[in-house]
PDB file of C-alpha atoms in Angstrom:
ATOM      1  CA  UNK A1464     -19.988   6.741  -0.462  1.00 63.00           C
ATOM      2  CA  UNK A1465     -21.254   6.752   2.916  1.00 83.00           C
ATOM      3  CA  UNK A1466     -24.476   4.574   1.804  1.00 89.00           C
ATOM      4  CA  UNK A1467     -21.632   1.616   0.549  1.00 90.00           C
ATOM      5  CA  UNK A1468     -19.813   1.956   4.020  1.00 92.00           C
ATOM      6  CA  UNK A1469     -22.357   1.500   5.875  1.00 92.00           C
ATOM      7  CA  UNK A1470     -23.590  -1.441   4.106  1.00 93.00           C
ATOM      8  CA  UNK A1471     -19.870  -2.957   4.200  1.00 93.00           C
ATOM      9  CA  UNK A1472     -20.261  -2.264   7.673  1.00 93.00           C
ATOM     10  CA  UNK A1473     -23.174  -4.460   8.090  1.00 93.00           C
ATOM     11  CA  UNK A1474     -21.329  -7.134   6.049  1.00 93.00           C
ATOM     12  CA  UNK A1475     -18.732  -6.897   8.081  1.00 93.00           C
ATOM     13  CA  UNK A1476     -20.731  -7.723  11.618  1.00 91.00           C
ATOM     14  CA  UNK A1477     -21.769 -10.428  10.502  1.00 91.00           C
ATOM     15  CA  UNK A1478     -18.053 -11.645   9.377  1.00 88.00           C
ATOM     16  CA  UNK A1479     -16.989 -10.439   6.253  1.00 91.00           C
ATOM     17  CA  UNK A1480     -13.356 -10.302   5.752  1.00 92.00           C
ATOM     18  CA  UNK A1481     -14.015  -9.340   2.051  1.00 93.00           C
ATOM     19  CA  UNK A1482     -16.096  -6.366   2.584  1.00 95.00           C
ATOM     20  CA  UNK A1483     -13.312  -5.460   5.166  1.00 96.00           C
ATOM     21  CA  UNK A1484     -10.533  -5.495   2.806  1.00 96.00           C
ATOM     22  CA  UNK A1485     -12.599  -2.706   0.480  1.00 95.00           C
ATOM     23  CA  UNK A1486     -12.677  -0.390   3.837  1.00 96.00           C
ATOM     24  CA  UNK A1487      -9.015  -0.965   4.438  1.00 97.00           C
ATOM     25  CA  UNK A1488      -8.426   0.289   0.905  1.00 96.00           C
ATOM     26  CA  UNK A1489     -10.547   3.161   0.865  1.00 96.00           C
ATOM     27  CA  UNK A1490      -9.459   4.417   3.910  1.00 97.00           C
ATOM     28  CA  UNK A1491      -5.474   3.271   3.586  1.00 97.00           C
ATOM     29  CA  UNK A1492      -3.680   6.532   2.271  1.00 96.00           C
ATOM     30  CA  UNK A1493      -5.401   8.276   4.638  1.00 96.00           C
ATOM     31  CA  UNK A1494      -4.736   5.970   7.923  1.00 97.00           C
ATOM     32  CA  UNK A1495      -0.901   6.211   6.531  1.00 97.00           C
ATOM     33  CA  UNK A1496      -0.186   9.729   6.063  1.00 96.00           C
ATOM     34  CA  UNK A1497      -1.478  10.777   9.330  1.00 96.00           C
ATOM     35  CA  UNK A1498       0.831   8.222  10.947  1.00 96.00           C
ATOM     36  CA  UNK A1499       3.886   9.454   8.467  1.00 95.00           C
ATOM     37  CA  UNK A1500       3.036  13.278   9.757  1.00 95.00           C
ATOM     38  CA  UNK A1501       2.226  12.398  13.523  1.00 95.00           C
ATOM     39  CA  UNK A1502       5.582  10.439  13.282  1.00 95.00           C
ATOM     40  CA  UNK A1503       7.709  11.287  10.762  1.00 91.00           C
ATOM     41  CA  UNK A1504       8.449   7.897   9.651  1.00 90.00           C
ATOM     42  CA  UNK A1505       7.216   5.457   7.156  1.00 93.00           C
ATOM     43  CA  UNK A1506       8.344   2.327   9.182  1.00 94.00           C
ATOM     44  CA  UNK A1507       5.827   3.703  12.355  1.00 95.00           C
ATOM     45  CA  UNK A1508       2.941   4.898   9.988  1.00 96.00           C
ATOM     46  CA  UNK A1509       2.431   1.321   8.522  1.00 96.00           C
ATOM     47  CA  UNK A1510       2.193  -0.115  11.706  1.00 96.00           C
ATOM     48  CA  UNK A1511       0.202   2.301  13.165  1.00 97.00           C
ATOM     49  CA  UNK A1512      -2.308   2.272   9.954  1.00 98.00           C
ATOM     50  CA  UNK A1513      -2.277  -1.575  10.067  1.00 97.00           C
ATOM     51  CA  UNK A1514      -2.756  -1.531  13.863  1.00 97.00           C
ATOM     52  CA  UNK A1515      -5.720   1.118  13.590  1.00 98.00           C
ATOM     53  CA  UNK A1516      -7.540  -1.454  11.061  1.00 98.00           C
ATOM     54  CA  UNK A1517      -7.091  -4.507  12.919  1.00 97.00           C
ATOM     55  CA  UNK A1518      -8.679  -2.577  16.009  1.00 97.00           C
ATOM     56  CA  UNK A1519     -11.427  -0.783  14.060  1.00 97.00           C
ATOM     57  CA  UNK A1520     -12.300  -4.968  12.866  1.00 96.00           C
ATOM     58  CA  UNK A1521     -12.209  -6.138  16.183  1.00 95.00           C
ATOM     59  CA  UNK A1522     -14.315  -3.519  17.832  1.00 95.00           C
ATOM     60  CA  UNK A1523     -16.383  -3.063  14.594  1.00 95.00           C
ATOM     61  CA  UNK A1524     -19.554  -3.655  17.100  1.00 93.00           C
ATOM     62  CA  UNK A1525     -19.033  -0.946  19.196  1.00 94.00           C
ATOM     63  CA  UNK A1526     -19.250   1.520  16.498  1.00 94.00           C
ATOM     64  CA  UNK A1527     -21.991   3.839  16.431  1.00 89.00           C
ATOM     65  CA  UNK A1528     -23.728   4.557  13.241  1.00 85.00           C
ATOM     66  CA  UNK A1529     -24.808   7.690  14.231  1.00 84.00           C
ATOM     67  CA  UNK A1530     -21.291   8.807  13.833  1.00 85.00           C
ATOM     68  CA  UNK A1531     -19.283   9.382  10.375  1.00 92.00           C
ATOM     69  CA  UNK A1532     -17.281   5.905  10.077  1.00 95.00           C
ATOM     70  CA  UNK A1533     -14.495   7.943   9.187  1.00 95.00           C
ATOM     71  CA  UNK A1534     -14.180  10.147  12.534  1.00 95.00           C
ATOM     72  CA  UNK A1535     -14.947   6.598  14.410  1.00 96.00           C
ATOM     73  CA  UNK A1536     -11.513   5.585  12.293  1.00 97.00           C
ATOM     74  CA  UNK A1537      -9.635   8.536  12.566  1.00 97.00           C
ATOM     75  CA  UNK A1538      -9.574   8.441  16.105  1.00 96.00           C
ATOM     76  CA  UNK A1539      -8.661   5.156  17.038  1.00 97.00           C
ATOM     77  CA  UNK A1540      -5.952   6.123  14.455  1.00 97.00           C
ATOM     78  CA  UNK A1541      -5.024   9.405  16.436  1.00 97.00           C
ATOM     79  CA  UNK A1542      -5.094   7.925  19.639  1.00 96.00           C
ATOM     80  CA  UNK A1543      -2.743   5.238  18.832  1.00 97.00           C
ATOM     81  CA  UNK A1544      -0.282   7.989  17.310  1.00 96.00           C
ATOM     82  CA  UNK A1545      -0.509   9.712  20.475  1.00 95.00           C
ATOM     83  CA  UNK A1546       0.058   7.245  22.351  1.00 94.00           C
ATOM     84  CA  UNK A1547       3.048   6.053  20.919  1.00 94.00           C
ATOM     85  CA  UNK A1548       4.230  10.106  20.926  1.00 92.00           C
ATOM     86  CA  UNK A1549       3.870  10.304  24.652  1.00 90.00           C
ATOM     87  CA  UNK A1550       5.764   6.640  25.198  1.00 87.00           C
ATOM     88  CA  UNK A1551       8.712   7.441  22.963  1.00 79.00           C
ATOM     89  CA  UNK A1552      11.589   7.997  25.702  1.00 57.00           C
ATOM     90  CA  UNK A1553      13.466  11.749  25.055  1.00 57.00           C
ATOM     91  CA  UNK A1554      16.431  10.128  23.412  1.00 46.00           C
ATOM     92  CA  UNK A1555      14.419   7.972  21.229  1.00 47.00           C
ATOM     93  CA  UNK A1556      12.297  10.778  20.259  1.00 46.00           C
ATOM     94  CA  UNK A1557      15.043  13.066  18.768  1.00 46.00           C
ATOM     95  CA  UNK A1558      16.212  10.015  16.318  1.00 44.00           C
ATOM     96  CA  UNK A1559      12.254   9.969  15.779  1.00 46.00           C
ATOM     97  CA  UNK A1560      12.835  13.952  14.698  1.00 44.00           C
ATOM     98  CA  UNK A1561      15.427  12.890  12.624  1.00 45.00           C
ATOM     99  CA  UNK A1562      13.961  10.781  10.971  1.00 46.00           C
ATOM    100  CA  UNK A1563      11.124  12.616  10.031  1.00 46.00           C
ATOM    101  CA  UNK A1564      13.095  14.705   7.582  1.00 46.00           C
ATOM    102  CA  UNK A1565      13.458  11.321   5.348  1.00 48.00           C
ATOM    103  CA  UNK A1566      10.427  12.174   3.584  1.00 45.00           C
ATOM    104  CA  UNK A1567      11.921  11.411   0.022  1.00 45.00           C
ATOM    105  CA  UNK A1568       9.114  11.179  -1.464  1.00 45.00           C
ATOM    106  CA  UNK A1569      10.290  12.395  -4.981  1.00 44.00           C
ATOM    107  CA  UNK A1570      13.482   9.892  -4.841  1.00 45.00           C
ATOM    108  CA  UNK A1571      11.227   6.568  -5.594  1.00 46.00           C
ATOM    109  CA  UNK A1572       9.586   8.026  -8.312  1.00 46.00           C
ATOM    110  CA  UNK A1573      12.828   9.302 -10.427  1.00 49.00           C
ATOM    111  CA  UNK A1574      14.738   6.313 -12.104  1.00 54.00           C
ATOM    112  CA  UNK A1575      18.439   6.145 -10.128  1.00 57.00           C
ATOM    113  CA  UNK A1576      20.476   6.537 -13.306  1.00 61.00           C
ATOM    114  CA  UNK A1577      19.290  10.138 -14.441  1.00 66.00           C
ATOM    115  CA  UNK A1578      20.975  13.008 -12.056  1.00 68.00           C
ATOM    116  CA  UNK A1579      18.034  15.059 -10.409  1.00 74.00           C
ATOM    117  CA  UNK A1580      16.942  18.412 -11.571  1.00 82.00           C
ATOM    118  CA  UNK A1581      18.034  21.171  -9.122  1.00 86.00           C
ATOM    119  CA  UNK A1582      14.252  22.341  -9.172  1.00 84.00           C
ATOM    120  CA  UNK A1583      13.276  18.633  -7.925  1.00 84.00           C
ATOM    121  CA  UNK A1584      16.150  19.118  -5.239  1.00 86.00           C
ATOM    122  CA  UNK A1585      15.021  21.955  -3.830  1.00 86.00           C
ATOM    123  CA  UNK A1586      11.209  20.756  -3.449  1.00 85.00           C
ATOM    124  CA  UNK A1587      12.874  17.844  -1.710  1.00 85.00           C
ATOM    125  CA  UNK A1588      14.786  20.121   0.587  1.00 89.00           C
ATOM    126  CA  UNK A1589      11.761  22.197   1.203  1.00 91.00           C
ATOM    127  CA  UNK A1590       9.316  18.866   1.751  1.00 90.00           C
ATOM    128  CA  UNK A1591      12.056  17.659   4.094  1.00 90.00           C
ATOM    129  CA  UNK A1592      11.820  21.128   5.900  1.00 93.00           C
ATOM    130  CA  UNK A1593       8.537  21.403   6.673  1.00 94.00           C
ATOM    131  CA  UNK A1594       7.533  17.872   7.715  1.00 93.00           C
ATOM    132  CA  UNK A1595      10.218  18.185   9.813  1.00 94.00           C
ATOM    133  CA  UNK A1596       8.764  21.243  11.537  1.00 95.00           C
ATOM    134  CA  UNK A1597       5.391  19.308  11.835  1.00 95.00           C
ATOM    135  CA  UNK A1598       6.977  16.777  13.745  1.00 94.00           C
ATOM    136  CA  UNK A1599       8.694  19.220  16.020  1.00 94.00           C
ATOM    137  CA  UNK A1600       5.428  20.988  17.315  1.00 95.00           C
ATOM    138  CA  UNK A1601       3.936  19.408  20.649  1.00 94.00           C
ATOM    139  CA  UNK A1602       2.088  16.704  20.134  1.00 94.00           C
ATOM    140  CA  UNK A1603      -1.093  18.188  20.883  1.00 95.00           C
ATOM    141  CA  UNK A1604      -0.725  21.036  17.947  1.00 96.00           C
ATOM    142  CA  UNK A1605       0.546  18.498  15.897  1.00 97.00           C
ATOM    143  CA  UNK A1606      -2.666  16.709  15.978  1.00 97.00           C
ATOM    144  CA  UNK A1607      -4.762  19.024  15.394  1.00 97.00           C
ATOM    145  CA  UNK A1608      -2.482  20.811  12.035  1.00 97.00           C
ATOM    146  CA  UNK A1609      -2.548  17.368  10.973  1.00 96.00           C
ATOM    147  CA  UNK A1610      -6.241  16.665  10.926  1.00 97.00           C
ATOM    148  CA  UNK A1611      -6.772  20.276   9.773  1.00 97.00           C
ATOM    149  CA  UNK A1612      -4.379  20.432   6.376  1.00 95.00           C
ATOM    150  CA  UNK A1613      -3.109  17.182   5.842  1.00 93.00           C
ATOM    151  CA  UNK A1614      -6.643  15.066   6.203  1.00 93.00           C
ATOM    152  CA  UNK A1615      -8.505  18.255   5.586  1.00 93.00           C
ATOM    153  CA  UNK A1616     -10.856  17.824   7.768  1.00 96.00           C
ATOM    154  CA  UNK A1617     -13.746  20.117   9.702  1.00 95.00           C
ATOM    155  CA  UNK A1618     -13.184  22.114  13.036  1.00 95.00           C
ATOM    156  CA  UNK A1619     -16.299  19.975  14.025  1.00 95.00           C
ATOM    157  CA  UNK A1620     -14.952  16.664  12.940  1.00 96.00           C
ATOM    158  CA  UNK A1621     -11.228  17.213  14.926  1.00 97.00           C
ATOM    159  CA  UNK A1622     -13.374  18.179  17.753  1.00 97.00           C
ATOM    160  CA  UNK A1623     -15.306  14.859  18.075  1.00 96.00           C
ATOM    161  CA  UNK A1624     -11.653  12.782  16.906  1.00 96.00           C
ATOM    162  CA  UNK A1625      -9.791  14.353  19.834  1.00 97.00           C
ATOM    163  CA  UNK A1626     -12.816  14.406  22.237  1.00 96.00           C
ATOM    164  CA  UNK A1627     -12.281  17.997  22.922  1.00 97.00           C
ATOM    165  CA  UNK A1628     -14.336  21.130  22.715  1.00 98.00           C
ATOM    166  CA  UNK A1629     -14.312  23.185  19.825  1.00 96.00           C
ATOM    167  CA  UNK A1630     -12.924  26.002  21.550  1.00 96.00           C
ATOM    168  CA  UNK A1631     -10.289  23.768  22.564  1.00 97.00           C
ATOM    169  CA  UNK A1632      -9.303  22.542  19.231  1.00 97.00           C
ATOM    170  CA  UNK A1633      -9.329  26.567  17.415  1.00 96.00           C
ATOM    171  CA  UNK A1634      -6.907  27.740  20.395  1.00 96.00           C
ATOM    172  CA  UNK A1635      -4.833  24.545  19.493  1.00 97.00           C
ATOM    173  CA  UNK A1636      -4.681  25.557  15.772  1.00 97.00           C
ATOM    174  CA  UNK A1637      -3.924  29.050  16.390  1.00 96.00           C
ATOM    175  CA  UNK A1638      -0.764  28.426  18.419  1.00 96.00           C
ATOM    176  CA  UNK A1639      -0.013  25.499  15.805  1.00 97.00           C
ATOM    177  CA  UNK A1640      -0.054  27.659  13.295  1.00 96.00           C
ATOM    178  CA  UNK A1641       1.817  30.480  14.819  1.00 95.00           C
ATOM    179  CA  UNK A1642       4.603  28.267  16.000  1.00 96.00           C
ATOM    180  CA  UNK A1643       5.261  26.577  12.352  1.00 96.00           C
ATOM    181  CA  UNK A1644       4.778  30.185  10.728  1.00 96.00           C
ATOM    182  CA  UNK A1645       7.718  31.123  13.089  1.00 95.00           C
ATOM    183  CA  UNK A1646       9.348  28.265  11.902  1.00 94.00           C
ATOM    184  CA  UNK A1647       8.691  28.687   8.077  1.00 94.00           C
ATOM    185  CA  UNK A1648       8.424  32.553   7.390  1.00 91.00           C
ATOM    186  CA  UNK A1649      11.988  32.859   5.805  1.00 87.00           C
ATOM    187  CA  UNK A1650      11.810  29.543   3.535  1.00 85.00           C
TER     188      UNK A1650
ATOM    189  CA  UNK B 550       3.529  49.524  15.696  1.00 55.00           C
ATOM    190  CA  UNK B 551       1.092  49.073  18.523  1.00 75.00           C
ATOM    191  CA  UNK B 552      -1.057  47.225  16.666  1.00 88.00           C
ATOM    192  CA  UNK B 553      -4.307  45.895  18.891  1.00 88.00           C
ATOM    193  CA  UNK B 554      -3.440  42.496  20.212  1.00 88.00           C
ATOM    194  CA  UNK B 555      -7.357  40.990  18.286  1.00 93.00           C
ATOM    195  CA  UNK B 556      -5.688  41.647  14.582  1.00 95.00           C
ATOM    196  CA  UNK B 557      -3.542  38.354  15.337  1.00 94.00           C
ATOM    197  CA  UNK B 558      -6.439  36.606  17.016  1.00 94.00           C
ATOM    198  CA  UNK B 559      -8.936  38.022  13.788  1.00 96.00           C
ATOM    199  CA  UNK B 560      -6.320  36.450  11.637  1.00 97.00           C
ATOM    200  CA  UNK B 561      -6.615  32.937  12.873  1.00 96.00           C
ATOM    201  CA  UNK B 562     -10.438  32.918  13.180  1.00 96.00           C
ATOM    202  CA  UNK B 563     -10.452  34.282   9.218  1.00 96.00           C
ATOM    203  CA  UNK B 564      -8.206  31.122   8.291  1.00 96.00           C
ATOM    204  CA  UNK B 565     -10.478  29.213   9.643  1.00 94.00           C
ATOM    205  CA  UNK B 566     -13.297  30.354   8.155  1.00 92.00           C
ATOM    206  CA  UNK B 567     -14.650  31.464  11.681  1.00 92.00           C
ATOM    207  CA  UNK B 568     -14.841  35.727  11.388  1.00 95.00           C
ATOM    208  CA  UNK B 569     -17.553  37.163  11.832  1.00 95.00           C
ATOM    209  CA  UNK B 570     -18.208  40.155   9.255  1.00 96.00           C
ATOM    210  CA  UNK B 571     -17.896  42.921  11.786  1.00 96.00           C
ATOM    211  CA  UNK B 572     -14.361  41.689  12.530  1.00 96.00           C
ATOM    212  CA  UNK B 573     -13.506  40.963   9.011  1.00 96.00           C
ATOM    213  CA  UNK B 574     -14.373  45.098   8.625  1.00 96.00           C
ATOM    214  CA  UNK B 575     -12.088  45.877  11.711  1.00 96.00           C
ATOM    215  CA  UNK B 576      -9.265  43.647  10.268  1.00 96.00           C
ATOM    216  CA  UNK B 577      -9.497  44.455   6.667  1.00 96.00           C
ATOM    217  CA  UNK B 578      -8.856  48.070   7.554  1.00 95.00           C
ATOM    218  CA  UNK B 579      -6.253  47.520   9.912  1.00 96.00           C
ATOM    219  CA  UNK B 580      -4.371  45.261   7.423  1.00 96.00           C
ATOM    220  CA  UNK B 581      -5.272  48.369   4.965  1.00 95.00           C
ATOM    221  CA  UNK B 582      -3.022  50.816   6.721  1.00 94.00           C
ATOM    222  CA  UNK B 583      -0.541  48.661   9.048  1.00 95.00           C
ATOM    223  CA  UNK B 584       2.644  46.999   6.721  1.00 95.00           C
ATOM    224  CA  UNK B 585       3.839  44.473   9.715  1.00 95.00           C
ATOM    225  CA  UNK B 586       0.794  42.795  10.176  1.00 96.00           C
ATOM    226  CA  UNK B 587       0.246  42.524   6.552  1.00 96.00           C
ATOM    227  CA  UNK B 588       3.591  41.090   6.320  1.00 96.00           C
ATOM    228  CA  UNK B 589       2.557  38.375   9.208  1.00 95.00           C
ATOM    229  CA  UNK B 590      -1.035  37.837   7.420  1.00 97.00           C
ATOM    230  CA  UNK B 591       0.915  36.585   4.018  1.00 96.00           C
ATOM    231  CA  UNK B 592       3.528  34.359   6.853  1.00 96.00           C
ATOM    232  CA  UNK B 593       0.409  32.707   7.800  1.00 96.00           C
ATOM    233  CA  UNK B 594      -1.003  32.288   4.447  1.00 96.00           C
ATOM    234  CA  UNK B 595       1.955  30.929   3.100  1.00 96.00           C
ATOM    235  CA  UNK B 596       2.534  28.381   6.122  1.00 96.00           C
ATOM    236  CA  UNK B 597      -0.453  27.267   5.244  1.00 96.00           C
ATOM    237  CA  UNK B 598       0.335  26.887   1.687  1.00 95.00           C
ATOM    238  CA  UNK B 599       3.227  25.085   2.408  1.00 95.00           C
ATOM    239  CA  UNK B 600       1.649  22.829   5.182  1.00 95.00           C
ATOM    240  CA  UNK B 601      -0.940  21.770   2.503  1.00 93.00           C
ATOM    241  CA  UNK B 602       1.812  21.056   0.005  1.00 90.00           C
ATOM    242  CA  UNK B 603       3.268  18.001   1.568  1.00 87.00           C
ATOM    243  CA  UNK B 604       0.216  15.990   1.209  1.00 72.00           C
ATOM    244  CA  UNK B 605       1.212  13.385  -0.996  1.00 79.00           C
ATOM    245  CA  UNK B 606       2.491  10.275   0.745  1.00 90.00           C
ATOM    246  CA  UNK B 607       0.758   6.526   0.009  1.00 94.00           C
ATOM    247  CA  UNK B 608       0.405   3.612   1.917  1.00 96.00           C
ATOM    248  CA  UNK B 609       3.229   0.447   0.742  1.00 95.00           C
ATOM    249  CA  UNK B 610       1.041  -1.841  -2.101  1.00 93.00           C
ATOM    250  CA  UNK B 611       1.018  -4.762  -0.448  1.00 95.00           C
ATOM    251  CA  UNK B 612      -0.821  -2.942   2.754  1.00 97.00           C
ATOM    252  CA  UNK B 613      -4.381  -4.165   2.453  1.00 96.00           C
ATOM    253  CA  UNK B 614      -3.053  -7.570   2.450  1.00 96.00           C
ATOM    254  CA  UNK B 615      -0.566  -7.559   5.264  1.00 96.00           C
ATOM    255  CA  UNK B 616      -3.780  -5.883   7.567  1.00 96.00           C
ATOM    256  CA  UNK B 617      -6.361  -8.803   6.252  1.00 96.00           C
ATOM    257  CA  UNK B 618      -3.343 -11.626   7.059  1.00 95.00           C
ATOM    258  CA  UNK B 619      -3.336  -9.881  10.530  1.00 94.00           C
ATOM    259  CA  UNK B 620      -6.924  -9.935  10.988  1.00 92.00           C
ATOM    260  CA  UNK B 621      -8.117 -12.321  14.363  1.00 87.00           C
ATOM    261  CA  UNK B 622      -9.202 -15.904  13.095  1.00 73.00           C
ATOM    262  CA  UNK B 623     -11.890 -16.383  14.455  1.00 58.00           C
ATOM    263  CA  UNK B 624     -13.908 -14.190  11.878  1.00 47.00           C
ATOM    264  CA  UNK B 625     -12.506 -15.828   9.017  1.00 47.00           C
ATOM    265  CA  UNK B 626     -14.387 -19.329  10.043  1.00 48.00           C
ATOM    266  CA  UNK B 627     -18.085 -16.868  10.963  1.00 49.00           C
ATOM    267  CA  UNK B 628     -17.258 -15.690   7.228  1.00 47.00           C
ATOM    268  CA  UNK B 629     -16.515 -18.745   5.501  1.00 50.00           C
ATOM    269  CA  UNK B 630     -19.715 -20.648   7.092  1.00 47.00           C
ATOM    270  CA  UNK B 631     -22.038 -17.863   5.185  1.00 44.00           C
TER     271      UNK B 631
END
């Protein structure tokens, strides 16, 4: 996998859209649920997915190959949802809260004319719960919980994302995780 | 319980794979003999467990399409030349 990336990204320096489009869907899901978590909405996490391709294009020759593409990705991707987290005025930001318990997931997939099992229900209610507590930490656990369960990725690999030490990023997760185990204990 | 303030610390660094063995000793046998923290160990566990489980959303279909319609110009002509 990482031999075909790079050669896409060689195809794409010198102007292929097409061999674009196959790194936009490899890396899509990926791009899109860490905007969903970081923001708790699906309207924000398409444009900040879409937003985080269009830069990675345009700046495509001022990635370094001696890096993972991926981490190069992930933290334009990151830094955009940060970004937005530290614009979003107070008010704004507890509709954004709000909204981040809309995570319905299970709705689309259940045709609208059979009633919903009470099992199904409750894994909604419980889905709803927690992303809702991931959106609630401060932004700067958030991130790193984020890149940790939800993109699964290495202590090493957050650390060069965020640009932060490693020490930095394992305090981070810590107090993350202690905050949303408060949170979660009695569900 | 005064339980020593590293068992919490031990806890974290063994969730993230980052214990060294002499630690993992000192917290196995605390966990061994103390209820409360073995009550906070599952908490953190299971927070874990429940973080993990909410992995599943997908991008829209149409979203590799909307990001190449996006995409600057410019490119497109340095592509279609080749």
């Amino acid at each position: 996998m990482d031999a075909l990336v790079k050669k896409r990204i060689k195809q794409i320096k010198k102007g292929d859209q097409d061999a674009f489009a196959e790194i936009v869907e490899l890396y899509k899901d990926k791009l899109y649920q860490l905007g969903y978590r970081m923001l708790g909405n699906r309207h924000e996490a398409e444009e900040i997915a879409q937003e985080a391709f269009i830069r990675a294009y345009v700046n495509i020759n001022s990635y370094n190959q001696e890096y993972k593409f991926s981490t190069w990705l992930y933290r334009i991707a990151t830094n955009l949802c940060i970004d937005r987290i530290r614009k979003k005025k107070p008010d704004y930001y507890l509709d954004a809260e709000m909204a981040g318990t809309e995570g319905l997931t299970l709705y689309s997939r259940i045709p609208s004319d059979s009633p919903l099992p009470e099992k199904e229900v409750e894994m909604m209610e419980l889905q709803e719960t927690i992303q809702g507590e991931i959106v609630k930490l401060p932004e700067k656990y958030r991130s790193v919980i984020v890149l940790k369960y939800i993109e699964e990725l290495s202590l090493n690999e957050i650390s060069e994302i965020l640009d932060l030490p490693l020490g930095t990023v394992k305090t981070r997760i810590h107090r993350g995780r202690e905050a949303l185990r408060k949170q979660l204990r009695h569900v | 319980m005064n339980c020593p303030e590293e068992i919490i610390v031990y806890m974290h660094e063994y969730l993230d794979d980052d214990l060294d063995p002499e630690h993992e000793q000192v917290l196995k046998d605390h966990l061994g003999t103390c209820k409360a923290c073995q009550t906070v160990f599952h908490e953190m566990k299971k927070t874990v467990a429940l973080i993990r489980s909410t992995a599943n959303v997908h991008a829209p279909d149409n979203f590799t399409q909307s990001v190449m319609a996006k995409l600057p110009k410019e490119k497109k002509k340095i592509g279609m030349q080749r």
